[in-house]
Tab-separated table of C-alpha atoms in Angstrom:
chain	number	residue	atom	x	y	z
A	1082	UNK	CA	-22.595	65.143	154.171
A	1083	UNK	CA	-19.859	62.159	153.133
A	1084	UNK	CA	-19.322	59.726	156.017
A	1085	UNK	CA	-16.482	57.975	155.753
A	1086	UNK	CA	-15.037	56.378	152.532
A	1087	UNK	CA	-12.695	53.598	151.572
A	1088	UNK	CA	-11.079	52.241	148.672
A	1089	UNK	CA	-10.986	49.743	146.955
A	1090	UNK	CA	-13.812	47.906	148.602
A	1091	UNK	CA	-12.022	44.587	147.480
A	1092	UNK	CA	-9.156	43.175	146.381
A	1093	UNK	CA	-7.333	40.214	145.959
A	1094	UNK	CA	-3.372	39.735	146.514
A	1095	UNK	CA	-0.803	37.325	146.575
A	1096	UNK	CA	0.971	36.010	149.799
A	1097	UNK	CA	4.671	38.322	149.846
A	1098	UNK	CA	2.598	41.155	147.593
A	1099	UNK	CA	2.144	44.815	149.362
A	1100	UNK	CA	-0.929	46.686	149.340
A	1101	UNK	CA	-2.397	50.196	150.085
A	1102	UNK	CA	-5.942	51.097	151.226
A	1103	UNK	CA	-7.074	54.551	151.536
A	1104	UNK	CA	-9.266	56.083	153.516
A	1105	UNK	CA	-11.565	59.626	153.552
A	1106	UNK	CA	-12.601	60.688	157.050
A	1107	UNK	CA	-15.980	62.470	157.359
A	1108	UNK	CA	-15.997	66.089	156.419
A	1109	UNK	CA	-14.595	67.513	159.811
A	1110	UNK	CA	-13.070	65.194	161.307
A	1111	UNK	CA	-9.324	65.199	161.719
A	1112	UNK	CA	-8.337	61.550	163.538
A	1113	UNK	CA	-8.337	58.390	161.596
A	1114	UNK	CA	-7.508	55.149	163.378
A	1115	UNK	CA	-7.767	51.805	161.528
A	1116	UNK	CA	-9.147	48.925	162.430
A	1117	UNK	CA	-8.440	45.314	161.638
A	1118	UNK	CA	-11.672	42.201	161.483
A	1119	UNK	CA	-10.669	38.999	160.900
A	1120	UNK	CA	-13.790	36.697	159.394
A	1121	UNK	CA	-16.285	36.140	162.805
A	1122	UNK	CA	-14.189	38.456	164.975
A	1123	UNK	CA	-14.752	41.845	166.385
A	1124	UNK	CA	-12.815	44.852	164.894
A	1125	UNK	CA	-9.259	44.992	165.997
A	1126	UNK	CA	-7.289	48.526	166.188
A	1127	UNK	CA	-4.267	48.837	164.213
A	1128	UNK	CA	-3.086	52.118	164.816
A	1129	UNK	CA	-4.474	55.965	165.151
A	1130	UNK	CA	-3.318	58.863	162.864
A	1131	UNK	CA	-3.786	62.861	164.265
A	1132	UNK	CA	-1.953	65.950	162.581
A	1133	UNK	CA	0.192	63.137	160.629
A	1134	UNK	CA	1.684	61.599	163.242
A	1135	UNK	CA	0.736	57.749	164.380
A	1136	UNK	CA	-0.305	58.604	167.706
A	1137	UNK	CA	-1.476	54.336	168.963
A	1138	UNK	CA	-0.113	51.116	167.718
A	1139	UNK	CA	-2.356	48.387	168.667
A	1140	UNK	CA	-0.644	44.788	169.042
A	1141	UNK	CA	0.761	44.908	165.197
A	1142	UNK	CA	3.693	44.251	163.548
A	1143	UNK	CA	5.755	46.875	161.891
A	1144	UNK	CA	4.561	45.313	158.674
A	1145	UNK	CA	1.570	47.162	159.014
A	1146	UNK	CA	2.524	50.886	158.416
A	1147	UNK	CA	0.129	54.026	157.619
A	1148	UNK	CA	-0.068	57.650	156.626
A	1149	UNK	CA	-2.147	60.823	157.139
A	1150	UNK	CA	-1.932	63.373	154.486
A	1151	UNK	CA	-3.105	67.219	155.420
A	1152	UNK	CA	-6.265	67.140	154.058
A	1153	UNK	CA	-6.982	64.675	157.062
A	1154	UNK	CA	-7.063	61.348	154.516
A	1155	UNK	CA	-5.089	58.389	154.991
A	1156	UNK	CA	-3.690	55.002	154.399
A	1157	UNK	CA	-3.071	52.049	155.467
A	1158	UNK	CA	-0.093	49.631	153.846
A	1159	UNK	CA	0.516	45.956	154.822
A	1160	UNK	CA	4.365	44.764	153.569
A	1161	UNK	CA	5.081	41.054	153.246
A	1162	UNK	CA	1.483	39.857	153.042
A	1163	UNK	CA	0.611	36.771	154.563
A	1164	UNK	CA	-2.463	34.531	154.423
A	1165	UNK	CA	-3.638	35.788	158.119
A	1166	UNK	CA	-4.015	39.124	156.856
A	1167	UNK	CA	-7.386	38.083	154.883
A	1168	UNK	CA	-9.947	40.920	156.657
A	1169	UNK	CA	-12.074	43.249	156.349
A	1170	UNK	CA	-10.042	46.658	156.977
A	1171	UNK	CA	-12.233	49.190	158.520
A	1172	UNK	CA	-10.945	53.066	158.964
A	1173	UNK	CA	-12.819	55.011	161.409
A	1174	UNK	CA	-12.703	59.086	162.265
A	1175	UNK	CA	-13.467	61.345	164.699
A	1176	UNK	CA	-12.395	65.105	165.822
A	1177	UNK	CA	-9.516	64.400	168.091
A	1178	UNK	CA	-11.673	65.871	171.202
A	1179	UNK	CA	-14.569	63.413	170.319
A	1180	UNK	CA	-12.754	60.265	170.462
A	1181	UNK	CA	-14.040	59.456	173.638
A	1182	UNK	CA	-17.636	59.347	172.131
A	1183	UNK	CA	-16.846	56.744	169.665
A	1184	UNK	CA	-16.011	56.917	165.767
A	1185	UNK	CA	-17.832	56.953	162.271
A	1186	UNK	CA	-17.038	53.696	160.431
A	1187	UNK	CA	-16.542	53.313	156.599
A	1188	UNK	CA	-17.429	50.092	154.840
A	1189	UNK	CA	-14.453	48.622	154.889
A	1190	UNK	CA	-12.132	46.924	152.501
A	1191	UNK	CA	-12.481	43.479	152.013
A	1192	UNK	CA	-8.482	42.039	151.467
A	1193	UNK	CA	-7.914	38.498	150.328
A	1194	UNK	CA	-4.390	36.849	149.992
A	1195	UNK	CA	-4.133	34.014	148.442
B	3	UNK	CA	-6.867	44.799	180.520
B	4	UNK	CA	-9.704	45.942	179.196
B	5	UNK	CA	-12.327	43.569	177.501
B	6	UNK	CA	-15.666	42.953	176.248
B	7	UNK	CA	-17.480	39.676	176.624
B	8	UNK	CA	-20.369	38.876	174.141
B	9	UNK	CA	-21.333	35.237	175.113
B	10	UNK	CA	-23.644	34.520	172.542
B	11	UNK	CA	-22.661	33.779	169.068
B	12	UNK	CA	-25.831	34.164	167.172
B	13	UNK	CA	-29.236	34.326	168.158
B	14	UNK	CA	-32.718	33.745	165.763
B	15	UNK	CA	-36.334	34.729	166.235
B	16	UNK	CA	-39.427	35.006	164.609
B	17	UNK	CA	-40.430	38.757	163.580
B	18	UNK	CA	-42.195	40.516	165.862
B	19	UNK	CA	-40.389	38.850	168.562
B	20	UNK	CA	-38.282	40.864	171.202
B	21	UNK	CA	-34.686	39.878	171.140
B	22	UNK	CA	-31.551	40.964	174.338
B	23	UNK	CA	-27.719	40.956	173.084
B	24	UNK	CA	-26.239	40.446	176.357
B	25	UNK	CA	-22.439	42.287	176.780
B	26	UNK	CA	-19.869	42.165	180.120
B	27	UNK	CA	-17.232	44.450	180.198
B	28	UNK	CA	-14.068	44.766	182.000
B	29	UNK	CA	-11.962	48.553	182.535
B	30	UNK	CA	-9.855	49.915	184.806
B	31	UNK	CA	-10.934	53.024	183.104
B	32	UNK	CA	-13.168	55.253	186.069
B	33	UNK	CA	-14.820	57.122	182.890
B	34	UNK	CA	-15.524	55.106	180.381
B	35	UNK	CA	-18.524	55.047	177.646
B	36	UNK	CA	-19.926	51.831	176.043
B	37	UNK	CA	-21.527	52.018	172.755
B	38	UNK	CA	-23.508	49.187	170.272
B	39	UNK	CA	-22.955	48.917	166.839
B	40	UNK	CA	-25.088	47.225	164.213
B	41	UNK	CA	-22.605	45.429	160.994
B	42	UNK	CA	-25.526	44.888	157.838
B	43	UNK	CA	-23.676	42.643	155.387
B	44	UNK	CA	-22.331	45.831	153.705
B	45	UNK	CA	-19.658	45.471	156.577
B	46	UNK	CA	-20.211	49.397	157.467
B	47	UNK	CA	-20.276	49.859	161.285
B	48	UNK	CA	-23.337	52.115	161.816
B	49	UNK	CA	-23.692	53.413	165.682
B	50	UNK	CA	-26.550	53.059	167.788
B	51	UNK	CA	-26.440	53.655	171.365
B	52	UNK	CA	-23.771	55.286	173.608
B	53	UNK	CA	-23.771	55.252	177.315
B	54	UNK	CA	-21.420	57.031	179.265
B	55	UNK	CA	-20.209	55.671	182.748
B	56	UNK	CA	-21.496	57.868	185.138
B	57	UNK	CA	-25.430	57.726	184.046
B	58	UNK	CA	-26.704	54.121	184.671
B	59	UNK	CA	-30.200	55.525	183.687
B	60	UNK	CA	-32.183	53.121	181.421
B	61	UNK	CA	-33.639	54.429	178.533
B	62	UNK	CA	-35.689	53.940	175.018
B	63	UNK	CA	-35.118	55.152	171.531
B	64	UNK	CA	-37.650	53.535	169.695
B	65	UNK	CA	-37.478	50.336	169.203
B	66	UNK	CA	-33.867	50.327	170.896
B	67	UNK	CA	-33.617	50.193	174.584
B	68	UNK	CA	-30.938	49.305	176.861
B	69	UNK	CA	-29.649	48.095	180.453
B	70	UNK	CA	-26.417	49.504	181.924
B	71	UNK	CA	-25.540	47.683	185.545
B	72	UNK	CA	-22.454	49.103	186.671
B	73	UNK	CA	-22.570	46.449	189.846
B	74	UNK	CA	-22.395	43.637	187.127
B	75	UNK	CA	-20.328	45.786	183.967
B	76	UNK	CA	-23.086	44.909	181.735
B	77	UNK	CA	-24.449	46.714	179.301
B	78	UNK	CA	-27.585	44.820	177.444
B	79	UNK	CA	-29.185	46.374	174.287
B	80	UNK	CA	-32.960	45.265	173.630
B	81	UNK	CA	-34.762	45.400	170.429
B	82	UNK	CA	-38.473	45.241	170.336
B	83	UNK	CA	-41.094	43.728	167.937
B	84	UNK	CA	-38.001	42.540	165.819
B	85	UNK	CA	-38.332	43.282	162.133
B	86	UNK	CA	-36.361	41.195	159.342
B	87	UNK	CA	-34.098	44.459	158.823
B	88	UNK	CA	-32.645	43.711	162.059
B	89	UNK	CA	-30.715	40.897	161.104
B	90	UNK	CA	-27.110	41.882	161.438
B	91	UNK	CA	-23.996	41.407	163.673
B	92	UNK	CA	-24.081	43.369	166.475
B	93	UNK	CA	-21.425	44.555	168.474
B	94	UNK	CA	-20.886	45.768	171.883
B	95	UNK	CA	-17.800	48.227	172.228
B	96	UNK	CA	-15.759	50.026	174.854
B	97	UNK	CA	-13.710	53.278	174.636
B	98	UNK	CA	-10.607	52.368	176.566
B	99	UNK	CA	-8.129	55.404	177.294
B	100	UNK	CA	-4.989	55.978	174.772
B	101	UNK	CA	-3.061	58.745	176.896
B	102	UNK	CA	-4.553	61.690	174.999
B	103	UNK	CA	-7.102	59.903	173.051
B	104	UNK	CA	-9.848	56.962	172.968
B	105	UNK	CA	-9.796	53.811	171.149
B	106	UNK	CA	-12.487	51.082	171.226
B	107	UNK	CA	-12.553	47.503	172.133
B	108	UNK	CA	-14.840	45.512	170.305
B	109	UNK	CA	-16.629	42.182	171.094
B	110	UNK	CA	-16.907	39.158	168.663
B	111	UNK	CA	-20.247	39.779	168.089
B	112	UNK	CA	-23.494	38.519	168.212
B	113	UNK	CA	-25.320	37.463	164.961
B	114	UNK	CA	-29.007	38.426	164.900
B	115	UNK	CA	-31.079	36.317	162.551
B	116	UNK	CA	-35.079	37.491	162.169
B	117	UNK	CA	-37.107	34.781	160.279
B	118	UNK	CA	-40.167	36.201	158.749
């Protein structure tokens, strides 16, 4: 049974540049949320996806957009990149029920701006 | 707000040794759960140990136990006879309520270091 997977694990990009990391929730699940962890700092939530709809927004700006598809996936995109954005991007899922009882993590994506 | 308080930054012992990651928490929540999380250099988040708020029994999974004082919101996570594969980040967390659903507030961690 898959847990949760991301892509790309890392990548580089330049301050201004866009990205787009994607996420796979675990086979059942149907709530992503994303969550932000700046180098030494806990995991910060960015925002929580349920039938495709952002249901949270944590304290981030509107640069920081996302998407659910139907099959449950989703992504996250980041506009205007800036050099504070460097993190490890970590999407979590859970049934929508469950989310009270905590998430299953991927391994993150490791983002660098330079 | 809601918060979680992990006051020390890293801690190292000798294997074998048994090591306490203290955590304080702060809700306004009346149900609330509180959960640990181990972070191997991977960077996954793998779950350990989930307490909810309304059972403040104690208890022992193995090597794992725990201490959940409601009178002092803290919620301590023990590891016994330490073993080098415990050297991680651990992290204390708190589901805080989102209208419909749950998010979770993290701590910044505590860094476990097990020497050989």
């Amino acid at each position: 049974d898959a847990g949760v997977t991301q892509s790309p694990t890392h990548l580089i990009k330049t301050r201004g540049q866009q990205v787009t990391l994607r996420c796979s929730p675990k086979s059942g699940h149907d709530t992503v949320s994303w969550y932000q962890q700046a180098l030494g700092q806990g995991p910060q939530f960015i925002f929580q996806y349920y039938e495709e709809e952002e249901r949270q927004r944590g304290n981030f700006p509107d640069r920081f957009s996302g998407h659910q598809f139907p099959n449950y996936s989703s992504e996250l995109n980041v506009n205007a990149l800036l050099l504070g954005d460097s993190a490890l991007y970590l999407c979590a899922s859970s049934r929508w029920w469950q989310t009270v009882y905590g998430y299953t993590f991927g391994s993150g994506t490791r983002l660098t701006v330079v | 707000a809601q918060k979680v308080t992990q006051a020390q930054t890293e801690i190292s012992v000798v294997e074998k040794e048994d090591v306490t990651l203290d955590c304080v928490y702060e809700t306004r929540d009346t149900t609330y759960y509180l959960f640990w999380y181990k972070q191997p250099p991977s960077g996954e988040l793998v779950f350990l140990i989930r307490r909810n708020s309304f059972d403040e029994q104690n208890e022992i999974s193995g090597r794992y136990s725990w201490n959940f004082q409601k009178s002092t919101s803290s919620f301590n996570f023990t590891i016994t006879a330490s073993q080098v594969v415990d050297s991680a980040v651990y992290f204390c967390a708190l589901s805080e309520r989102m209208d419909s659903s749950y998010k979770l507030i993290f701590g910044s961690g505590t860094r476990l270091l097990v020497r050989p």
